[in-house]
PDB file of C-alpha atoms in Angstrom:
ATOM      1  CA  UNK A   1       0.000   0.000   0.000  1.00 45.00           C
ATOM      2  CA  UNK A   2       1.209   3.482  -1.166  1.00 50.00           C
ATOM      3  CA  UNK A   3       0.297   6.366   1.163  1.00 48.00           C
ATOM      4  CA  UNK A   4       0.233   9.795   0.086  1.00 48.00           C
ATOM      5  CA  UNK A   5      -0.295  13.487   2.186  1.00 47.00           C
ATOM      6  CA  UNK A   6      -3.070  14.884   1.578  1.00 51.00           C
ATOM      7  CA  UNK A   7      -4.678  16.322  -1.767  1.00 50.00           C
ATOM      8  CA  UNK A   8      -4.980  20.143  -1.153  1.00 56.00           C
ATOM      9  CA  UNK A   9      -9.188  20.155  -1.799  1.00 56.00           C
ATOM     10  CA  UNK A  10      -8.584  24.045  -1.293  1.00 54.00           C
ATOM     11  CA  UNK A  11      -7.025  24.543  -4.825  1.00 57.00           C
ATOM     12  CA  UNK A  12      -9.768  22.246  -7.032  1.00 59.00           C
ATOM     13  CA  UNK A  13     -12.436  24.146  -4.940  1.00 61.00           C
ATOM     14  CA  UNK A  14     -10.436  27.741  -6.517  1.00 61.00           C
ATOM     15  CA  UNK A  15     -10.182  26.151 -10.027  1.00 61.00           C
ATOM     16  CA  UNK A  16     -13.945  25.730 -10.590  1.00 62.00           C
ATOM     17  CA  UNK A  17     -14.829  28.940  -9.089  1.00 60.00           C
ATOM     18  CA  UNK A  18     -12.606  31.175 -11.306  1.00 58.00           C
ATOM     19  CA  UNK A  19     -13.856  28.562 -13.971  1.00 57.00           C
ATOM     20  CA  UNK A  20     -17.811  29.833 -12.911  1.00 55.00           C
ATOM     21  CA  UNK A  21     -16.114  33.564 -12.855  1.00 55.00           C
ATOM     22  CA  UNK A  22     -14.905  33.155 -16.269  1.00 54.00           C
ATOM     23  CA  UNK A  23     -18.643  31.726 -17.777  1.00 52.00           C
ATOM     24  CA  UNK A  24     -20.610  34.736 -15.773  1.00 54.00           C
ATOM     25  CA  UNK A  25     -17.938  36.783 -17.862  1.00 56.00           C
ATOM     26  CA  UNK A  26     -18.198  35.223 -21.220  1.00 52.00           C
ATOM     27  CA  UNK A  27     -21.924  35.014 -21.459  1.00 54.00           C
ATOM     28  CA  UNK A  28     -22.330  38.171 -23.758  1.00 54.00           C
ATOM     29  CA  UNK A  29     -20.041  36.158 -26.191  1.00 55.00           C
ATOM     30  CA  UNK A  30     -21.435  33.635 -28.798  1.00 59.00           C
ATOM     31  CA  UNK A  31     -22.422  29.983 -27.853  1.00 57.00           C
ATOM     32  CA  UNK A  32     -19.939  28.699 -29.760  1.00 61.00           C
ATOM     33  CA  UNK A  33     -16.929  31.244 -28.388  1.00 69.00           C
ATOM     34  CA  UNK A  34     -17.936  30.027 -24.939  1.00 62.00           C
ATOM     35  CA  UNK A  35     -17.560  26.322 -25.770  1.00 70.00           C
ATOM     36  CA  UNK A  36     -14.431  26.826 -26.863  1.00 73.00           C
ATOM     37  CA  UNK A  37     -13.265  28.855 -24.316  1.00 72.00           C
ATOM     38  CA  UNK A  38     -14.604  26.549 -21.517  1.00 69.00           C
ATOM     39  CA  UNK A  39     -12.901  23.974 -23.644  1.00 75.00           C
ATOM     40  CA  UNK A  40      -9.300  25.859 -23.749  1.00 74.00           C
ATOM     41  CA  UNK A  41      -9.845  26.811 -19.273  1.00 71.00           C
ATOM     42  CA  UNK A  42     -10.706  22.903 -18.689  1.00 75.00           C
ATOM     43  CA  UNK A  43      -7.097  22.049 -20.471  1.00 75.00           C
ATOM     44  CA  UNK A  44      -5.682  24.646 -18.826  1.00 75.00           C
ATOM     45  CA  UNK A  45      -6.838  23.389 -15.290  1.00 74.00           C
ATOM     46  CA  UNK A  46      -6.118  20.029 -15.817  1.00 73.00           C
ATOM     47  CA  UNK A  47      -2.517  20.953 -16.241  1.00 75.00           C
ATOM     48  CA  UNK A  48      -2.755  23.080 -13.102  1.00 71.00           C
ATOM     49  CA  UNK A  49      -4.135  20.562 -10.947  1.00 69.00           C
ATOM     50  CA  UNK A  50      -2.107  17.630 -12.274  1.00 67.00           C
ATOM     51  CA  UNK A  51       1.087  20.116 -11.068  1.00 67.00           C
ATOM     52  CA  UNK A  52      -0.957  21.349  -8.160  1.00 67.00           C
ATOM     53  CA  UNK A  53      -1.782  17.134  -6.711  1.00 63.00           C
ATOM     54  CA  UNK A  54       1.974  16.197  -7.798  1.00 65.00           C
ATOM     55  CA  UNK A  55       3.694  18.946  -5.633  1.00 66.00           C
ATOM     56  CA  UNK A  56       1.717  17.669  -2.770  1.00 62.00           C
ATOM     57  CA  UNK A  57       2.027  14.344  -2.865  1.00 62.00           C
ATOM     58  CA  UNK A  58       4.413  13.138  -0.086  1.00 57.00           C
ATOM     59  CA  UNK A  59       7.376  10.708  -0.406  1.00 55.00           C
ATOM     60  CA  UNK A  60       5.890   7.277  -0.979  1.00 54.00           C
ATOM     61  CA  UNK A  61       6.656   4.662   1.372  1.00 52.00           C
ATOM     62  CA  UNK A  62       6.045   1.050   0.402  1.00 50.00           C
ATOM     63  CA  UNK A  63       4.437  -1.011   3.899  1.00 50.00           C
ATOM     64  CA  UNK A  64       7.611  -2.977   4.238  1.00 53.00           C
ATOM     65  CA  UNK A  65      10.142   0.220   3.845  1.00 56.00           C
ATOM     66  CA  UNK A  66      11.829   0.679   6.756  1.00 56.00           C
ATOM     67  CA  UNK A  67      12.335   4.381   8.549  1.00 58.00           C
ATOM     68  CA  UNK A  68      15.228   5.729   8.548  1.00 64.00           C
ATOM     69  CA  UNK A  69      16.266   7.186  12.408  1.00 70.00           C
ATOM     70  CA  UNK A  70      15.857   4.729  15.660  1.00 80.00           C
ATOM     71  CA  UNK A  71      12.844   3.610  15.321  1.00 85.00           C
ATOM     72  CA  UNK A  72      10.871   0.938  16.266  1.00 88.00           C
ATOM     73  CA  UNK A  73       8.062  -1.451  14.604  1.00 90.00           C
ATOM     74  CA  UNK A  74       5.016  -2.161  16.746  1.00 91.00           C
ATOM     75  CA  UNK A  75       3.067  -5.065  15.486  1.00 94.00           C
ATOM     76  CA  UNK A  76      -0.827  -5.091  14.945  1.00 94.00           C
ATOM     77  CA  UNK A  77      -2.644  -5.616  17.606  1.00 95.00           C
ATOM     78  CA  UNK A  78      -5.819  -4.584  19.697  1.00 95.00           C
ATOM     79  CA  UNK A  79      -5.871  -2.771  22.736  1.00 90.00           C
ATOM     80  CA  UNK A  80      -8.812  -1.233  25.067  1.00 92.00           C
ATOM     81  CA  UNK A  81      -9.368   2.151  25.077  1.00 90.00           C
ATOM     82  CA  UNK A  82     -11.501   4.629  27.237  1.00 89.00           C
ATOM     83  CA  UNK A  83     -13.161   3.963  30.804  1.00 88.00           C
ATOM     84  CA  UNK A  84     -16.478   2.375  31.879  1.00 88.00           C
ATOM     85  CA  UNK A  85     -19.170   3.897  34.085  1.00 88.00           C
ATOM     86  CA  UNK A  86     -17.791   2.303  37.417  1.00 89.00           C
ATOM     87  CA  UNK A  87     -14.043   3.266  36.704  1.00 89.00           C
ATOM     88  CA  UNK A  88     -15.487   6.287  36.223  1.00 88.00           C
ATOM     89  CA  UNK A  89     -17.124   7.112  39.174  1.00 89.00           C
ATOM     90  CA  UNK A  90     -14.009   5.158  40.744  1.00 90.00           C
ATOM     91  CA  UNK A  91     -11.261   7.554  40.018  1.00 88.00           C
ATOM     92  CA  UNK A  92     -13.777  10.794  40.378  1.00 88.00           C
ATOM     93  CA  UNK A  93     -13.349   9.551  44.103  1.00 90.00           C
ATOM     94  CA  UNK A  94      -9.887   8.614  44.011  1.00 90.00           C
ATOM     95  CA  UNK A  95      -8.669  12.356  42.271  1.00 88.00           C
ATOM     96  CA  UNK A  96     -12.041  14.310  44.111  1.00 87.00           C
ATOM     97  CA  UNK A  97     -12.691  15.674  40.272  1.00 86.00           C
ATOM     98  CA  UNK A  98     -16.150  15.233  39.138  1.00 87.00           C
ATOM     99  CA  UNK A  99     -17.080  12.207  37.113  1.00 82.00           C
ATOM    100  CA  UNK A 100     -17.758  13.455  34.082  1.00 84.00           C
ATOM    101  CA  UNK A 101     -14.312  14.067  33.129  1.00 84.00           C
ATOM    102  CA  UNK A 102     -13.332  10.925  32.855  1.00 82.00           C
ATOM    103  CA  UNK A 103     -16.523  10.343  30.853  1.00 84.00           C
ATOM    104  CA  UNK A 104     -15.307  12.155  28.227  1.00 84.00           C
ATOM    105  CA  UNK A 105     -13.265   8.647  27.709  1.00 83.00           C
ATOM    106  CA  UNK A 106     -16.508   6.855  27.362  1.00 84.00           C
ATOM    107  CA  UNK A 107     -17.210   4.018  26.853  1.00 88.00           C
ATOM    108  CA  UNK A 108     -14.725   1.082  27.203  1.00 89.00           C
ATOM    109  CA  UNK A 109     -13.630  -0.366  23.699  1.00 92.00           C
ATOM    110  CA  UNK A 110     -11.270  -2.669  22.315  1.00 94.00           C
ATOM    111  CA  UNK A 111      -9.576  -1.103  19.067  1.00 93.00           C
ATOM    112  CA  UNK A 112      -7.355  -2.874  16.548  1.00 95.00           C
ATOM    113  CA  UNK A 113      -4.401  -0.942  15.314  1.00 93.00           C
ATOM    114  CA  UNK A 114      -2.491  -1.861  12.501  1.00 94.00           C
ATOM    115  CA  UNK A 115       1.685  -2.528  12.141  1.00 93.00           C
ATOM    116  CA  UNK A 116       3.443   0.674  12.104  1.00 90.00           C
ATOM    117  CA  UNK A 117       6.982   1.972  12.950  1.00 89.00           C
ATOM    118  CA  UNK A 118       7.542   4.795  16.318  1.00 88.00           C
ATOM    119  CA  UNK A 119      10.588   6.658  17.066  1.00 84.00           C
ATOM    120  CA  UNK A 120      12.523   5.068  19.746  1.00 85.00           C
ATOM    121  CA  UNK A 121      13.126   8.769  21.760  1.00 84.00           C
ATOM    122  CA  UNK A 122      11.012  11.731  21.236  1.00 86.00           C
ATOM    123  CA  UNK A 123      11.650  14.290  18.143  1.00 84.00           C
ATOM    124  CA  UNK A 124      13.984  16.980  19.203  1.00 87.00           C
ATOM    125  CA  UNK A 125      12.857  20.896  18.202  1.00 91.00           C
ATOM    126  CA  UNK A 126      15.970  20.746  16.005  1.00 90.00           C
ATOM    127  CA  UNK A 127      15.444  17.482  14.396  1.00 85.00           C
ATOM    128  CA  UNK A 128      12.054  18.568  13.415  1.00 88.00           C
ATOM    129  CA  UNK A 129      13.228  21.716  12.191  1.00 92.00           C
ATOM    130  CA  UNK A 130      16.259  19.451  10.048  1.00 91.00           C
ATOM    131  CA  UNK A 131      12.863  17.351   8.849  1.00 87.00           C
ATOM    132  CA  UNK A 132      10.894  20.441   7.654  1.00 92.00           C
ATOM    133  CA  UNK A 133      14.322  21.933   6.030  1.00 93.00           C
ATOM    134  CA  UNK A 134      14.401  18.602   4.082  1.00 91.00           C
ATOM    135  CA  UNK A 135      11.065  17.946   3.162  1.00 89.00           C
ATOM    136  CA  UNK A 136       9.843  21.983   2.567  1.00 81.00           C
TER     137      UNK A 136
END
């Protein structure tokens, strides 16, 4: 499985309104002048959101690939997750907070995680900021 960042929605949102702007524009022209000139715009988008998607996609890692840095590869697995009514109300009295806070955990579920890789140590400030120089 490849994974990818995210496609900026933001940019084919701004192509098809300036695409709208353009036909409000053009409707004094001709039928035929508009075709064409919707046909020319929908080339000339294409282009700019083929280049727009291919700057943002990330660097592709294949499932296997492993990270470089010390890292290490957790296995998939299942795990339970959030608190139950009685745990609840049991460490409400144990902390003297009210119970609803740790409702906000609610309710107790088991939830499977697939493999993945984790840093061994926390990321530094300045091997972010090495990341970030690397990756723009």
């Amino acid at each position: 499985m490849i994974r990818f960042s995210a496609t900026p929605v933001w940019a084919i949102r701004q192509m098809r309104i300036v695409l709208v702007v353009v036909l409000v524009l053009v409707v004094g022209r001709s039928v035929v002048r508009v075709r064409r000139r919707v046909r020319f715009l929908k080339k000339r988008m294409n282009r700019l959101l083929l280049g727009t998607l291919l700057t943002y996609c990330g660097h592709a890692l294949a499932q296997g690939d492993r990270p470089m840095g010390d890292m290490v590869y957790i296995p998939a697995g299942s795990f339970v997750m959030g608190t139950s009514e009685e745990e609840a109300q049991r460490l409400a009295g144990q902390y003297a907070v009210h119970p609803g806070l740790f409702l906000l955990e609610a309710p107790k579920r088991t939830v499977e995680l697939k493999a993945f890789w984790i840093d061994r140590f926390p990321v530094t400030n300045a091997q972010y900021a090495a990341f970030c120089k690397a990756t723009g």
